[in-house]
């Protein structure tokens, strides 16, 4: 394994950001290559813990000559977000300097050639240069896994419709309960940037039949513990074996996936109409029927008529809910996966 350090110039004097990149050379140039990164949203750490659990397996495989395809691993992809604290609270989702989401506005290249990406001398803010660097590091790998998590939720994956159901083995290996299929724009999330050049190619050259690009949602922000990390690390390892990146005869073939795959427009986001404390009547994993009460907002606590109840717009599976139990009008309370399109479906990414 080789370790190198990437440096991103800070936007003020005396400031620079660094993050390590861990690389394994493959023994077979024809084998698929893999890129894994975690904590692009810097406050989402289940993926970092999963990578920490995965790495000893990869080092053992390397020692035994079983790494077939090259592997690039970035355990902590966002040193800018990792350093952002405001009055003691971590701010890992948006760059406080530009107010841009760390997982939006990635450069969408017309081809896999990264020569035209801005370098660290470009007159761009640090977060934009970090995004260009992550695209450059990942481009050219057959498998690109961007490890995130939700607020509080089940394991699920975002996958472009062109890669489904070809990627169902990943859903099995990671124990994903749901897959959200997207098309069009994701507001240039990293996942879209990793796939975009290949979507521009002719079908005989794009390799979409074996390409893997996804945003992995490893449950919720608080799901960082030894057991979940070990399970996720084993799942990542099994997938690398199943796709031929690593050789390991002891790993059995992937079982068929038995979760729910729906288009993005089938996700009911359940928007709050009023502000106040939130009482949830459901939790991730619950199956609900249309009309079931999902949450109550105490818009006038203690007063008669001071509760606002919110009900399921259709039958479905509760995928996620908020960790913070206060809400403002227009914010989303939870994700419900339904069998038909939401009347409230929005274009682009589900969340800001
Ligand atoms: Zn995220």
Coordinates of C-alpha atoms and ligand atoms in Angstrom, one line a residue:
X1 CA 0.0 0.0 0.0
X2 CA 1.2 3.5 -0.8
X3 CA 0.2 6.5 1.1
X4 CA 0.4 10.0 -0.4
X5 CA -0.8 13.4 0.8
X6 CA -3.0 15.7 -1.2
X7 CA -2.8 19.4 -0.4
X8 CA -5.4 22.1 -1.1
X9 CA -4.4 25.7 -0.8
X10 CA -6.5 27.6 1.7
X11 CA -8.2 30.8 0.8
X12 CA -6.2 32.9 3.3
X13 CA -2.6 33.2 4.1
X14 CA -1.0 30.5 6.3
X15 CA -3.8 28.0 5.6
X16 CA -3.7 24.7 3.7
X17 CA -5.8 21.6 3.8
X18 CA -4.4 18.0 3.5
X19 CA -5.9 14.6 3.2
X20 CA -4.3 11.1 2.7
X21 CA -4.8 8.9 -0.3
X22 CA -4.1 5.1 0.1
X23 CA -3.4 3.1 -3.0
X24 CA -2.9 -0.5 -3.9
X25 CA -1.5 -1.6 -7.3
X26 CA -3.3 -4.4 -9.1
X27 CA -1.6 -7.4 -10.4
X28 CA -3.9 -7.7 -13.5
X29 CA -4.2 -4.6 -15.7
X30 CA -7.4 -6.1 -17.2
X31 CA -9.1 -6.4 -13.8
X32 CA -11.6 -3.7 -12.7
X33 CA -10.3 -0.8 -10.6
X34 CA -12.0 0.7 -7.6
X35 CA -12.1 4.2 -5.9
X36 CA -13.6 4.6 -2.5
X37 CA -14.1 7.9 -0.7
X38 CA -15.8 8.8 2.6
X39 CA -16.9 11.9 4.6
X40 CA -17.3 14.3 1.6
X41 CA -20.1 15.6 3.8
X42 CA -17.6 15.9 6.6
X43 CA -20.1 15.1 9.4
X44 CA -21.0 11.8 7.9
X45 CA -18.6 9.3 9.3
X46 CA -20.0 5.7 9.0
X47 CA -18.1 5.4 5.6
X48 CA -14.8 6.4 7.2
X49 CA -15.3 3.8 9.9
X50 CA -16.2 1.2 7.2
X51 CA -13.0 2.0 5.3
X52 CA -11.0 1.6 8.5
X53 CA -12.6 -1.8 8.9
X54 CA -12.0 -2.7 5.2
X55 CA -8.3 -1.7 5.0
X56 CA -6.8 -4.6 7.1
X57 CA -8.6 -7.0 4.7
X58 CA -7.0 -5.2 1.7
X59 CA -3.6 -5.2 3.3
X60 CA -3.9 -8.9 3.9
X61 CA -5.0 -9.4 0.3
X62 CA -2.0 -7.4 -0.9
X63 CA 0.4 -9.5 1.2
X64 CA -1.0 -12.6 -0.4
X65 CA -0.9 -11.2 -3.9
X66 CA -4.7 -11.1 -4.2
X67 CA -5.2 -7.5 -5.3
X68 CA -6.1 -7.8 -9.0
X69 CA -7.3 -4.3 -9.9
X70 CA -5.8 -1.1 -8.6
X71 CA -7.6 0.4 -5.6
X72 CA -7.6 4.0 -4.5
X73 CA -9.0 4.9 -1.1
X74 CA -9.7 8.3 0.4
X75 CA -10.9 7.8 4.0
X76 CA -11.5 11.5 4.7
X77 CA -12.3 13.3 1.5
X78 CA -13.1 16.8 2.9
X79 CA -10.5 18.4 5.2
X80 CA -12.2 21.8 4.6
X81 CA -15.5 20.6 6.0
X82 CA -13.8 18.6 8.7
X83 CA -12.3 21.8 10.1
X84 CA -15.5 23.9 10.1
X85 CA -16.9 24.5 13.6
X86 CA -19.3 27.2 14.4
X87 CA -19.8 27.9 18.1
X88 CA -18.8 24.3 18.8
X89 CA -21.1 22.7 16.3
X90 CA -19.6 20.9 13.3
X91 CA -20.7 22.2 9.9
X92 CA -19.8 19.5 7.5
X93 CA -22.4 19.8 4.7
X94 CA -21.9 23.3 3.3
X95 CA -18.7 25.3 2.8
X96 CA -19.2 28.2 5.1
X97 CA -17.2 30.4 2.8
X98 CA -19.3 29.9 -0.3
X99 CA -22.5 28.4 1.2
X100 CA -22.2 25.7 -1.5
X101 CA -23.0 22.1 -0.5
X102 CA -19.8 20.0 -0.5
X103 CA -21.7 17.4 -2.7
X104 CA -23.0 19.7 -5.4
X105 CA -21.5 21.7 -8.2
X106 CA -18.8 19.2 -9.2
X107 CA -17.3 19.7 -12.6
X108 CA -19.1 17.6 -15.2
X109 CA -16.5 16.6 -17.8
X110 CA -17.4 15.8 -21.4
X111 CA -14.9 12.9 -21.4
X112 CA -12.9 11.0 -18.8
X113 CA -9.9 13.1 -19.6
X114 CA -9.1 15.2 -16.5
X115 CA -6.4 17.4 -18.1
X116 CA -8.8 20.4 -18.3
X117 CA -9.7 20.4 -14.6
X118 CA -8.6 23.4 -12.6
X119 CA -5.5 22.9 -10.6
X120 CA -4.7 24.2 -7.2
X121 CA -3.4 27.5 -8.6
X122 CA -6.8 28.3 -10.2
X123 CA -8.5 31.4 -9.0
X124 CA -11.3 29.4 -7.4
X125 CA -12.3 28.9 -3.7
X126 CA -10.8 26.0 -1.9
X127 CA -14.0 23.9 -2.0
X128 CA -14.2 24.2 -5.8
X129 CA -10.5 23.1 -6.1
X130 CA -11.1 20.2 -3.7
X131 CA -14.0 19.0 -5.9
X132 CA -11.8 19.2 -9.0
X133 CA -9.1 17.2 -7.1
X134 CA -11.5 14.5 -6.1
X135 CA -12.8 14.1 -9.7
X136 CA -9.2 13.8 -10.9
X137 CA -8.4 11.2 -8.2
X138 CA -11.5 9.1 -9.0
X139 CA -11.8 9.3 -12.8
X140 CA -10.7 6.2 -14.7
X141 CA -11.7 3.8 -12.0
X142 CA -14.4 1.2 -13.0
X143 CA -16.0 1.3 -9.6
X144 CA -16.6 4.6 -7.7
X145 CA -18.1 4.4 -4.3
X146 CA -18.9 7.7 -2.5
X147 CA -19.7 6.8 1.1
X148 CA -22.3 9.0 2.9
X149 CA -25.0 8.6 5.5
X150 CA -28.4 10.1 6.1
X151 CA -29.7 11.9 9.2
X152 CA -31.3 8.8 10.7
X153 CA -32.1 6.0 8.3
X154 CA -31.8 2.6 6.7
X155 CA -28.9 1.6 4.5
X156 CA -29.7 2.7 0.9
X157 CA -28.1 3.6 -2.4
X158 CA -28.5 6.3 -5.0
X159 CA -27.9 4.7 -8.5
X160 CA -28.3 6.1 -12.0
X161 CA -31.1 4.3 -13.8
X162 CA -28.6 3.3 -16.6
X163 CA -26.6 1.2 -14.1
X164 CA -29.7 -0.7 -12.8
X165 CA -30.2 -3.6 -12.2
X166 CA -26.6 -4.3 -13.1
X167 CA -25.5 -3.0 -9.7
X168 CA -28.0 -5.1 -7.6
X169 CA -25.0 -7.1 -6.3
X170 CA -23.7 -4.0 -4.5
X171 CA -27.1 -3.6 -2.8
X172 CA -26.9 -7.2 -1.6
X173 CA -23.3 -6.9 -0.4
X174 CA -24.0 -3.7 1.5
X175 CA -27.3 -4.9 2.9
X176 CA -29.1 -1.9 1.3
X177 CA -32.8 -2.0 2.0
X178 CA -33.6 0.5 -0.8
X179 CA -32.2 1.9 -4.0
X180 CA -33.2 5.3 -5.3
X181 CA -32.9 5.4 -9.1
X182 CA -32.1 8.8 -10.6
X183 CA -31.9 10.2 -14.1
X184 CA -31.2 13.7 -15.4
X185 CA -29.5 16.0 -13.0
X186 CA -28.5 15.5 -9.3
X187 CA -27.3 19.1 -9.2
X188 CA -23.8 17.9 -10.1
X189 CA -23.2 15.7 -7.0
X190 CA -19.9 13.8 -7.0
X191 CA -21.7 10.7 -8.2
X192 CA -23.0 12.5 -11.3
X193 CA -19.5 13.9 -12.0
X194 CA -18.1 10.4 -11.8
X195 CA -20.6 9.0 -14.3
X196 CA -21.2 12.0 -16.6
X197 CA -18.4 11.5 -19.1
X198 CA -19.4 7.9 -19.7
X199 CA -23.1 8.8 -20.3
X200 CA -21.8 11.0 -23.2
X201 CA -20.1 8.0 -24.9
X202 CA -21.6 5.6 -27.4
X203 CA -23.0 2.4 -25.8
X204 CA -20.2 0.3 -27.3
X205 CA -17.6 2.4 -25.4
X206 CA -19.3 3.5 -22.2
X207 CA -18.8 0.2 -20.3
X208 CA -22.0 0.9 -18.4
X209 CA -22.7 -2.9 -18.3
X210 CA -19.9 -3.2 -15.7
X211 CA -19.4 0.3 -14.4
X212 CA -20.3 1.1 -10.8
X213 CA -21.0 4.6 -9.5
X214 CA -23.1 5.3 -6.4
X215 CA -23.7 7.4 -3.4
X216 CA -23.9 4.9 -0.5
X217 CA -26.0 6.0 2.4
X218 CA -24.7 4.0 5.4
X219 CA -27.6 4.6 7.7
X220 CA -27.5 7.7 9.9
X221 CA -25.0 10.1 11.3
X222 CA -25.0 8.5 14.7
X223 CA -24.4 5.0 13.3
X224 CA -20.7 5.0 13.9
X225 CA -19.9 2.0 16.0
X226 CA -17.6 -1.1 15.8
X227 CA -20.3 -3.5 14.8
X228 CA -21.8 -1.4 12.0
X229 CA -18.3 -0.5 10.8
X230 CA -17.2 -4.2 10.6
X231 CA -20.4 -5.1 8.8
X232 CA -20.0 -2.3 6.3
X233 CA -16.3 -3.1 5.8
X234 CA -17.1 -6.7 5.2
X235 CA -19.8 -5.7 2.7
X236 CA -17.4 -3.5 0.8
X237 CA -14.8 -6.3 0.7
X238 CA -17.3 -8.8 -0.6
X239 CA -18.3 -6.5 -3.3
X240 CA -14.7 -5.9 -4.4
X241 CA -14.3 -9.7 -4.5
X242 CA -17.5 -10.2 -6.5
X243 CA -16.4 -7.7 -9.0
X244 CA -13.0 -9.2 -9.4
X245 CA -11.0 -6.4 -7.9
X246 CA -9.7 -8.7 -5.1
X247 CA -9.4 -12.5 -5.4
X248 CA -10.8 -14.5 -2.4
X249 CA -12.1 -18.0 -3.0
X250 CA -13.6 -18.0 0.5
X251 CA -16.2 -15.3 -0.4
X252 CA -19.5 -16.9 -1.6
X253 CA -21.4 -15.5 -4.6
X254 CA -23.8 -12.7 -3.9
X255 CA -27.4 -13.7 -3.2
X256 CA -30.2 -12.0 -5.1
X257 CA -31.2 -8.6 -3.7
X258 CA -34.6 -8.4 -2.0
X259 CA -35.0 -4.7 -1.3
X260 CA -37.1 -1.9 -2.8
X261 CA -35.9 0.0 -5.9
X262 CA -37.9 3.1 -6.8
X263 CA -37.4 6.1 -9.1
X264 CA -36.5 9.3 -7.2
X265 CA -39.9 10.8 -7.8
X266 CA -41.5 8.1 -5.7
X267 CA -39.9 9.5 -2.6
X268 CA -42.3 11.5 -0.4
X269 CA -40.2 14.1 1.5
X270 CA -43.1 15.2 3.8
X271 CA -42.6 18.9 4.1
X272 CA -43.3 20.7 7.4
X273 CA -46.1 23.4 7.1
X274 CA -45.3 25.0 10.5
X275 CA -42.4 25.4 12.9
X276 CA -42.0 23.6 16.2
X277 CA -40.9 20.5 18.1
X278 CA -41.4 17.3 16.1
X279 CA -42.9 14.1 17.6
X280 CA -42.4 11.1 15.2
X281 CA -44.9 8.3 15.2
X282 CA -42.8 6.2 12.8
X283 CA -39.2 5.2 12.5
X284 CA -37.0 4.1 9.6
X285 CA -38.0 0.6 8.5
X286 CA -41.7 1.0 9.3
X287 CA -44.1 0.1 6.6
X288 CA -47.1 2.5 6.6
X289 CA -50.4 2.8 4.8
X290 CA -51.8 6.0 3.2
X291 CA -53.4 8.1 5.9
X292 CA -51.3 6.8 8.8
X293 CA -50.1 9.5 11.1
X294 CA -46.4 10.0 10.7
X295 CA -45.5 13.0 12.8
X296 CA -46.9 15.7 15.0
X297 CA -45.5 19.2 15.1
X298 CA -46.2 21.2 18.3
X299 CA -46.7 24.6 16.6
X300 CA -48.3 26.0 19.8
X301 CA -47.2 23.7 22.6
X302 CA -49.7 23.2 25.4
X303 CA -52.5 25.1 23.7
X304 CA -55.7 23.6 22.5
X305 CA -55.4 23.0 18.7
X306 CA -51.7 23.5 19.0
X307 CA -50.7 20.3 17.3
X308 CA -50.3 19.8 13.5
X309 CA -50.5 16.1 12.5
X310 CA -49.0 14.9 9.2
X311 CA -50.2 11.8 7.4
X312 CA -48.8 9.4 4.9
X313 CA -49.7 10.5 1.3
X314 CA -49.5 6.9 0.1
X315 CA -48.5 3.4 1.3
X316 CA -44.8 2.9 1.7
X317 CA -41.6 2.3 3.6
X318 CA -40.2 4.9 6.0
X319 CA -36.5 5.3 4.8
X320 CA -35.2 8.2 6.9
X321 CA -36.2 10.9 9.5
X322 CA -34.5 13.8 11.1
X323 CA -32.2 13.6 14.0
X324 CA -32.9 17.1 15.2
X325 CA -36.4 17.3 16.7
X326 CA -37.2 20.8 15.7
X327 CA -38.4 22.0 12.3
X328 CA -39.2 25.1 10.3
X329 CA -41.8 25.6 7.6
X330 CA -40.7 24.1 4.3
X331 CA -38.1 21.7 5.8
X332 CA -38.4 18.0 5.2
X333 CA -39.5 15.6 8.1
X334 CA -38.7 12.2 6.5
X335 CA -38.4 10.1 3.4
X336 CA -41.2 7.7 2.6
X337 CA -40.7 5.4 -0.4
X338 CA -44.0 4.9 -2.3
X339 CA -45.2 2.8 -5.2
X340 CA -46.1 5.8 -7.3
X341 CA -44.7 9.2 -8.0
X342 CA -45.1 11.8 -5.2
X343 CA -47.5 14.7 -6.0
X344 CA -44.7 16.9 -4.4
X345 CA -41.8 15.4 -6.5
X346 CA -39.0 18.0 -7.2
X347 CA -36.4 18.1 -10.0
X348 CA -32.8 17.6 -9.2
X349 CA -31.4 16.2 -5.9
X350 CA -33.8 15.4 -3.1
X351 CA -32.2 17.7 -0.7
X352 CA -30.3 21.0 -0.7
Ligands
LIG1 ZN1 -23.9 13.2 2.4

